Short mmCIF file of C-alpha atoms in Angstrom, two decimals:
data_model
loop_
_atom_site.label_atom_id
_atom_site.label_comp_id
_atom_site.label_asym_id
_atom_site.label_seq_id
_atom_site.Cartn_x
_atom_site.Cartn_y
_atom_site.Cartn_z
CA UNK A 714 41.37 9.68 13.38
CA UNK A 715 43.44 12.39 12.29
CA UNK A 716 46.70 12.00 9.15
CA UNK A 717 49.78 14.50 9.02
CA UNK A 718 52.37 15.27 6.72
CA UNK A 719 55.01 16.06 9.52
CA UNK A 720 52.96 18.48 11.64
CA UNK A 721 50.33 19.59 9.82
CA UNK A 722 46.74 17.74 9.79
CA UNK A 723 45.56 16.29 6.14
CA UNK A 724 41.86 17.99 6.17
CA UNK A 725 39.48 15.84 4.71
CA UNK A 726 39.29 16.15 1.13
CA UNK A 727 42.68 16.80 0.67
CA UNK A 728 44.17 13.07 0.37
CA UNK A 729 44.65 11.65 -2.88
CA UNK A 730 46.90 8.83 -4.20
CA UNK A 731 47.73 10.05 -8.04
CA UNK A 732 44.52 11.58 -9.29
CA UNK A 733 42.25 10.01 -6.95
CA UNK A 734 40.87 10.95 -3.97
CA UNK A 735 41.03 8.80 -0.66
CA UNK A 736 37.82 8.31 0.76
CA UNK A 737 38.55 6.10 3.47
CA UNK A 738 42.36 4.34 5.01
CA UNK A 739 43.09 1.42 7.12
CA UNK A 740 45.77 -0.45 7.79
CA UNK A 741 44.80 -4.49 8.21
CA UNK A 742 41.06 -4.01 9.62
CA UNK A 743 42.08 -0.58 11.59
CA UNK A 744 40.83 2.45 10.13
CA UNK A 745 43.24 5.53 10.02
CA UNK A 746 41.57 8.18 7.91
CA UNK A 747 37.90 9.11 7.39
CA UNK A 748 37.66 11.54 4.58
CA UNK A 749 33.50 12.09 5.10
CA UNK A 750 30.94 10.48 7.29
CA UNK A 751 27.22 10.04 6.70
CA UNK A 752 24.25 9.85 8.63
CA UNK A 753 21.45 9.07 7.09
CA UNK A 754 17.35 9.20 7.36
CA UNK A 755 16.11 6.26 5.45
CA UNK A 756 12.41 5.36 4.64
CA UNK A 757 10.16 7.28 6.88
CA UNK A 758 6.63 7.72 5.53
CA UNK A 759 5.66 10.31 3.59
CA UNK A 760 9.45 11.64 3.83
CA UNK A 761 12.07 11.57 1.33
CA UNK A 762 15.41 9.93 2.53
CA UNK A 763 17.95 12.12 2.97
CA UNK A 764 21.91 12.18 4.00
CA UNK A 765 23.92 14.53 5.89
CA UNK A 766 27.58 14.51 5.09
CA UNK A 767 30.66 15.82 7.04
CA UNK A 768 33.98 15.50 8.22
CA UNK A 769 34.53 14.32 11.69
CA UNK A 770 33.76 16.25 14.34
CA UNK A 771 32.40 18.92 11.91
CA UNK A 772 29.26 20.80 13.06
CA UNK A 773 26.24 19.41 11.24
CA UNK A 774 24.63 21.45 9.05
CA UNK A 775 20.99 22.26 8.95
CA UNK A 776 18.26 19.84 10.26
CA UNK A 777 19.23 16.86 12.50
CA UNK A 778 16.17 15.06 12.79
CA UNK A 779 13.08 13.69 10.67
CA UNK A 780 9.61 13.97 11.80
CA UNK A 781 6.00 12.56 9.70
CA UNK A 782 2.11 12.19 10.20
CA UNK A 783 0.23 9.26 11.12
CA UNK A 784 -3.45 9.54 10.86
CA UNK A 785 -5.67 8.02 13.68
CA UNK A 786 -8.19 5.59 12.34
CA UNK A 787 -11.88 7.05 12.00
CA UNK A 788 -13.71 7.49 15.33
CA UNK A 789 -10.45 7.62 17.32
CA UNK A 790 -7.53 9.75 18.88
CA UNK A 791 -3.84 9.48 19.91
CA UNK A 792 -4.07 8.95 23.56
CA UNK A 793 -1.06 7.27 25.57
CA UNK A 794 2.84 7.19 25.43
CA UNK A 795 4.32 7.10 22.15
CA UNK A 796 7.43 4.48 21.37
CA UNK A 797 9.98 3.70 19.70
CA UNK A 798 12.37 0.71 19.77
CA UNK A 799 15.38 -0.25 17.61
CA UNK A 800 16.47 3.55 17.73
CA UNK A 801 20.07 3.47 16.70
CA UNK A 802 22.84 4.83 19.39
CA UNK A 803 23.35 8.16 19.11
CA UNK A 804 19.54 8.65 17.75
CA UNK A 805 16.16 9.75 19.71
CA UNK A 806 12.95 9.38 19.46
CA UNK A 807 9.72 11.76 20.30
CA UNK A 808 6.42 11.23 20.54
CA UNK A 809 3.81 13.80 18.91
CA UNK A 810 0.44 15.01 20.14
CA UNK A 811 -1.82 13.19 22.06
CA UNK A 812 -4.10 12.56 25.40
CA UNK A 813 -6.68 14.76 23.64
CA UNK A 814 -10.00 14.15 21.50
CA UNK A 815 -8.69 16.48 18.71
CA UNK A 816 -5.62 14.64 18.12
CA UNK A 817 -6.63 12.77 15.33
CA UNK A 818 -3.27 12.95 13.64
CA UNK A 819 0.40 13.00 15.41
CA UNK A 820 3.69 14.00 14.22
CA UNK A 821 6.24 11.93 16.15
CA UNK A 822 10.40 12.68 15.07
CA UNK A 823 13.49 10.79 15.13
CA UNK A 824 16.55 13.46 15.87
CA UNK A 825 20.51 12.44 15.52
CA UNK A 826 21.87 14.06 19.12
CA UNK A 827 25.17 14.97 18.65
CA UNK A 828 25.44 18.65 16.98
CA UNK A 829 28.61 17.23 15.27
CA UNK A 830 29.56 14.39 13.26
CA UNK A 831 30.82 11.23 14.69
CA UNK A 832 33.65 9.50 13.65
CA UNK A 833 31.68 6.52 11.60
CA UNK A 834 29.00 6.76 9.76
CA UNK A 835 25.35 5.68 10.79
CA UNK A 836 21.96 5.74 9.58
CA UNK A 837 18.77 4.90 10.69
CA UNK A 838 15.71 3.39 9.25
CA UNK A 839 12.17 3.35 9.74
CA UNK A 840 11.71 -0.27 8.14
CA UNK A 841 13.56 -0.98 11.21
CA UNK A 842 12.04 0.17 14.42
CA UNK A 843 8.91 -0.64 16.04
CA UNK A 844 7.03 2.49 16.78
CA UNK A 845 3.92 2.14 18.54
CA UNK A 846 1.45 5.10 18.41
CA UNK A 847 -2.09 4.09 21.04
CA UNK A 848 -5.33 5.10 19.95
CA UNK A 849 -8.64 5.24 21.85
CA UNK A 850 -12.17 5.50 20.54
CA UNK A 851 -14.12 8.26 20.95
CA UNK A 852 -17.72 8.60 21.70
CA UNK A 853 -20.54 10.68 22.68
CA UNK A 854 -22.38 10.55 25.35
CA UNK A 855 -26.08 12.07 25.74
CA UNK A 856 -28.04 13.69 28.11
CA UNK A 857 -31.42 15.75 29.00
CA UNK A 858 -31.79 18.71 31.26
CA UNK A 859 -35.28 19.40 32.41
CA UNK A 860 -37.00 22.20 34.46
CA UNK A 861 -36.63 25.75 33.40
CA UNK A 862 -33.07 25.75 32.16
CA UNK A 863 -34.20 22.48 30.11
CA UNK A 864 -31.61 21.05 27.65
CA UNK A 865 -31.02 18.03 24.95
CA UNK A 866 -27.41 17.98 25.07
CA UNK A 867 -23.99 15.72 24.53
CA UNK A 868 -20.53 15.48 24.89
CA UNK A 869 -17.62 13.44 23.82
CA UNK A 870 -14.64 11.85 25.17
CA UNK A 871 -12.12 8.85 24.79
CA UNK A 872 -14.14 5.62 25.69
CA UNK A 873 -14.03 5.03 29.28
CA UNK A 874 -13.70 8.80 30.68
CA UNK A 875 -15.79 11.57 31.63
CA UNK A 876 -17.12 14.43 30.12
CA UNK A 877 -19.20 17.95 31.07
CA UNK A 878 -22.44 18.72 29.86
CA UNK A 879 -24.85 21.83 30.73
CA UNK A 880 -28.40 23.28 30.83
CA UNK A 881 -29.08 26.60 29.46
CA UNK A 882 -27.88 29.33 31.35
CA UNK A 883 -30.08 32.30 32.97
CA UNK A 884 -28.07 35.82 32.38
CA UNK A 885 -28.50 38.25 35.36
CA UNK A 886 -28.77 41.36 33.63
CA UNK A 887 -26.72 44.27 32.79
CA UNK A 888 -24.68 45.60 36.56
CA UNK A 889 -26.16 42.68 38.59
CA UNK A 890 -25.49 39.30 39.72
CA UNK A 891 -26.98 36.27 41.64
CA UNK A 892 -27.53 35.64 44.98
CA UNK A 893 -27.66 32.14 44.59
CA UNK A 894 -26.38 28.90 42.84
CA UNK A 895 -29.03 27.20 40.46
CA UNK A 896 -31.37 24.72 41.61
CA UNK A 897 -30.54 21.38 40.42
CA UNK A 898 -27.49 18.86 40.22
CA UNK A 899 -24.28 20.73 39.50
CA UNK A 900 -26.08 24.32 39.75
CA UNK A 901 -23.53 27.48 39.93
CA UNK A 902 -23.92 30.79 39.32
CA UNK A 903 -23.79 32.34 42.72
CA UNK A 904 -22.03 36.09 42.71
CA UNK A 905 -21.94 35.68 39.20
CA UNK A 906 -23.85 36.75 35.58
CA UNK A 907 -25.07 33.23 34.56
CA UNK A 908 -26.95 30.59 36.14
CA UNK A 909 -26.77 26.79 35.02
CA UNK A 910 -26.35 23.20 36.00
CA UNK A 911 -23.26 21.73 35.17
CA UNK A 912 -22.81 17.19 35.53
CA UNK A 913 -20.11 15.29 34.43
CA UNK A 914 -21.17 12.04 32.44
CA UNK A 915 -19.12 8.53 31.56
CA UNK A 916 -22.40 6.85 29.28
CA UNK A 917 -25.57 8.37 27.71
CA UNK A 918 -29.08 8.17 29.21
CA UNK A 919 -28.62 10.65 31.84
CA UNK A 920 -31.22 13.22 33.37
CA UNK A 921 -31.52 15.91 36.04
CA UNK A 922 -33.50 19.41 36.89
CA UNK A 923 -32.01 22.39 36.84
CA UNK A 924 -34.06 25.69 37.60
CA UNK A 925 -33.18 29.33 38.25
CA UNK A 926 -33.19 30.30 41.66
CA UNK A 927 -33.30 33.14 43.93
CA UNK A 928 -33.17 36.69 42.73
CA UNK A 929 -30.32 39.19 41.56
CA UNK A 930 -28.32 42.08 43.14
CA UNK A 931 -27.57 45.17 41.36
CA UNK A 932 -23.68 46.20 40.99
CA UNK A 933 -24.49 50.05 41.10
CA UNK A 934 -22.13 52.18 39.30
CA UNK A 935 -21.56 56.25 40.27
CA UNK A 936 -20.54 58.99 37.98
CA UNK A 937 -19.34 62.80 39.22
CA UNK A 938 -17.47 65.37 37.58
CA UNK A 939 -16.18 68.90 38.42
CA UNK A 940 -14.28 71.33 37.23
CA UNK A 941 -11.43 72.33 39.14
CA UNK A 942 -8.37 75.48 38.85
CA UNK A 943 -5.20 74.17 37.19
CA UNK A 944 -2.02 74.46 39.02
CA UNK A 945 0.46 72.43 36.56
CA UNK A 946 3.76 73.48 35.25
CA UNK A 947 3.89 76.91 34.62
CA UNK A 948 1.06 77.67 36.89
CA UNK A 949 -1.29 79.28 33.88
CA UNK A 950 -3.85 81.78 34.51
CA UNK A 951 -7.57 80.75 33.66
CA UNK A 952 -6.72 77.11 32.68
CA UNK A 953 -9.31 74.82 34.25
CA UNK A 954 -9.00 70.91 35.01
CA UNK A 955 -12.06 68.57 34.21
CA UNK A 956 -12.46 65.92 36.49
CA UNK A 957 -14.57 62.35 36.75
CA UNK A 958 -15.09 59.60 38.89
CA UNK A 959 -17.03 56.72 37.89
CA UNK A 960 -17.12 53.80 40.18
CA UNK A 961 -18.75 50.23 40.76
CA UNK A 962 -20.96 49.90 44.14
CA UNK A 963 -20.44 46.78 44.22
CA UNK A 964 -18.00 44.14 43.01
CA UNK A 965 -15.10 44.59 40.12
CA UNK A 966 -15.23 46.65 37.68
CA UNK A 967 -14.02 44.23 35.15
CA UNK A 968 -16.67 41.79 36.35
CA UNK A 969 -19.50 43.89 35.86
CA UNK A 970 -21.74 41.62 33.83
CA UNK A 971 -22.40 42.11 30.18
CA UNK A 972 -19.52 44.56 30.69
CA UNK A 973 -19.14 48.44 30.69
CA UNK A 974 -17.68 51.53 29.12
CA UNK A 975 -16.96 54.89 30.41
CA UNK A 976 -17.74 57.63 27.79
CA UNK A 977 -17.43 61.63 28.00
CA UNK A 978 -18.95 64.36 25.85
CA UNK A 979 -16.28 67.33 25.82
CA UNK A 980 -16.28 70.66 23.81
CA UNK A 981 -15.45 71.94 21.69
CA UNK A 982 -15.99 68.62 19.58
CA UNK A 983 -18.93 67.68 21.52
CA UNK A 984 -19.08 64.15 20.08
CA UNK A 985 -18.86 61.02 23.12
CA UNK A 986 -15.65 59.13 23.18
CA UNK A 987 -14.77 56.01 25.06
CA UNK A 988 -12.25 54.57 26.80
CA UNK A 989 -12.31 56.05 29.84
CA UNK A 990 -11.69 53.58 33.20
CA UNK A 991 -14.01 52.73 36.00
CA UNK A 992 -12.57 52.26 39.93
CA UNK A 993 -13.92 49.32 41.93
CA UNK A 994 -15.93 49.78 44.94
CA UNK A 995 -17.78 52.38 46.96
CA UNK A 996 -18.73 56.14 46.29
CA UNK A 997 -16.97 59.15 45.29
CA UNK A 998 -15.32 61.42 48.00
CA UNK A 999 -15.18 65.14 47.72
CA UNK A 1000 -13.38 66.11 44.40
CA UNK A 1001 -10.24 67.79 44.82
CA UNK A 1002 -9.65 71.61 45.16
CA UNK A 1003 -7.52 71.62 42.15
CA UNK A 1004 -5.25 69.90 39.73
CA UNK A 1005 -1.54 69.33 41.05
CA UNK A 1006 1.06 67.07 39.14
CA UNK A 1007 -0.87 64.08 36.79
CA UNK A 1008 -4.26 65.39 37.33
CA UNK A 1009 -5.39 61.83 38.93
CA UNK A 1010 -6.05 61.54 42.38
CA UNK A 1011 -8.01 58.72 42.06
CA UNK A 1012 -10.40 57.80 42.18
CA UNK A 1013 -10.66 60.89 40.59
CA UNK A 1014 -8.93 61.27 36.87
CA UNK A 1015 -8.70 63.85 34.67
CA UNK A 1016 -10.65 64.17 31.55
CA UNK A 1017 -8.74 67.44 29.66
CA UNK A 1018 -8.51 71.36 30.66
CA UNK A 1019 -10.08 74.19 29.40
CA UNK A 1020 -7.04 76.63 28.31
CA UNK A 1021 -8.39 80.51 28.96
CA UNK A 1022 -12.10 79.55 27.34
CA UNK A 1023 -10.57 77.06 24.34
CA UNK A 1024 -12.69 74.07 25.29
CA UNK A 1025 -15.51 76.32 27.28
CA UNK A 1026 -19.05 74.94 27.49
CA UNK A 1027 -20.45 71.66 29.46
CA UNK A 1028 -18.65 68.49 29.38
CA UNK A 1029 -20.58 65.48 30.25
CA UNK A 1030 -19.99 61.66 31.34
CA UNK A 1031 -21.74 58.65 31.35
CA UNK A 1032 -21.31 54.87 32.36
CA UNK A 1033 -23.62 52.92 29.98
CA UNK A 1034 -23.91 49.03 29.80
CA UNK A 1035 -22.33 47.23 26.71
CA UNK A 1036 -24.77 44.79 26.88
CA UNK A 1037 -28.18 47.01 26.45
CA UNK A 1038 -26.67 50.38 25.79
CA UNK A 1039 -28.51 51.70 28.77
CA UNK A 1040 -27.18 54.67 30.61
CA UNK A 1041 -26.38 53.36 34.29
CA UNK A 1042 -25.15 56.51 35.87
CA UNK A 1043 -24.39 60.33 34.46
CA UNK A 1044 -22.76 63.83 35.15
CA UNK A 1045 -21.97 66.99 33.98
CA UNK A 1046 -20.23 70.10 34.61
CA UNK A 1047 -18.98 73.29 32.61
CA UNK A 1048 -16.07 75.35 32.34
#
């Protein structure tokens, strides 16, 4: 509650009687001045106390709230709703991590709402509430894979739930896939560059086949190049436009297993570079009569131009596997 002298508001700090200052007025049991308020943050663990001060209605400085770390017992995580109760009006309280294995440690917080002060002073302290914090066990469960993808393996998971466990995997190859899913109990793979057998287990003990099956497809890739007459800004004499198209046969390019690169050779540094992009799907048409605008008419792209016999001589370009390093497809032409 605001005090005047005639019109104008006493700010706090400001009211004294003599030499003294006036911290707080009332008349009979009514209060008619507040020179400060608190709020206060009292006895959390591991976290000093501390008290914000202001005037009424004052924005409140720097941090609002108080957070600290709990520490799950051994062989268990946070998992389930945290609570709080005996939170103070005018205070909130927020749960920290849980629901997964890994959270063996939480960081719950207490925050004061308002972004100003009130007009009394409040606190609140952790000897006070009742904060409750679940925990559930965690355990491992085994399990054995047999057949040709054969595997010893285990998982965990908060007692009670489920968990995935799989066999060794069978790789397709560099630019190929399978045809087919695994044999055995949770097998995948199909269209893909790994075969295995996936199960999901709730206790230990557990045992199934899993086996690779059927054969593999390859993806196929194509490389062309040409050289082709400029006709950019300018329309320069004797400039020529080098050219490529690599593509995948089959599938994306950005799912070609064990993945790609695209590299060219091109004078007069003759040293490979990468970084060059594949286009997904099919062959390459006729390369175009000559350069106009961007020099990509994809799928065709442009690699760099000779200017009047600077970068003369045979430029070359490859699609090799990142995987092996083997060359899949190559091309060449000169300028």
């Amino acid at each position: 509650m605001p005090i005047y002298k005639g019109s104008t508001e006493v700010a706090s700090g400001n009211l004294y009687k003599g030499s003294t200052e006036i911290q707080d007025g009332y008349k009979a049991t009514d209060s008619f001045y507040v020179n400060e308020i608190s709020i206060s943050f009292l006895n959390f663990p591991g976290t000093a106390s501390y008290v914000l001060t202001g005037a009424p209605g004052a924005t409140i400085p720097g941090s609002r709230s108080v957070s600290w770390t709990e520490t799950a017992p051994g062989g268990s995580a946070y998992n389930g709703t945290q609570t709080a109760t005996g939170v103070p009006a005018g205070f909130a309280f927020a749960g920290g991590s849980q629901g997964s294995i890994s959270n063996t440690t939480t960081s719950p917080n207490v925050n004061f709402i308002s972004s100003v002060f009130p007009n009394n002073s409040t606190s609140v302290d952790y000897n006070t509430l009742t904060v409750s914090l679940p925990t559930t066990a965690v355990v491992s469960y085994s399990y054995t894979f047999t057949g040709g993808l054969a595997r010893s393996t285990s998982c965990t998971a908060f007692s009670g739930s489920a968990c995935t466990v799989s066999s060794n995997s069978s790789s397709s190859g560099a630019f190929a896939y399978f045809t087919a899913n695994a044999s055995g109990t949770g097998g995948g793979g199909l269209n893909g560059c790994n075969q295995s057998c996936s199960v999901s287990i709730s206790s230990s003990g557990g045992s199934s086949s899993c086996n690779q099956n059927g054969g593999t497809a390859s993806q196929g890739a194509t490389m062309a190049m040409a050289s082709i007459p400029t006709y950019a800004v300018g329309n320069p004499t004797g400039w020529q436009s080098v050219i490529y198209c690599a593509t995948v046969n089959s599938g994306a390019a950005s799912s070609i297993c064990r993945g790609y690169s695209v590299e060219m050779n091109s004078p007069p540094s003759n040293t490979w570079s990468g970084g060059y992009t594949a286009t997904d799907g099919g062959s390459c048409p006729a390369a175009p009569s000559a350069e106009i605008g961007s020099g990509n008419i994809l799928p065709w792209r442009l690699v760099g131009r000779d200017l009047n016999g600077t970068a003369s001589g045979t430029w070359e370009g490859r699609i090799k596997s990142s995987g092996t390093g083997a060359v899949q497809a190559s091309d060449s032409t000169s300028t």
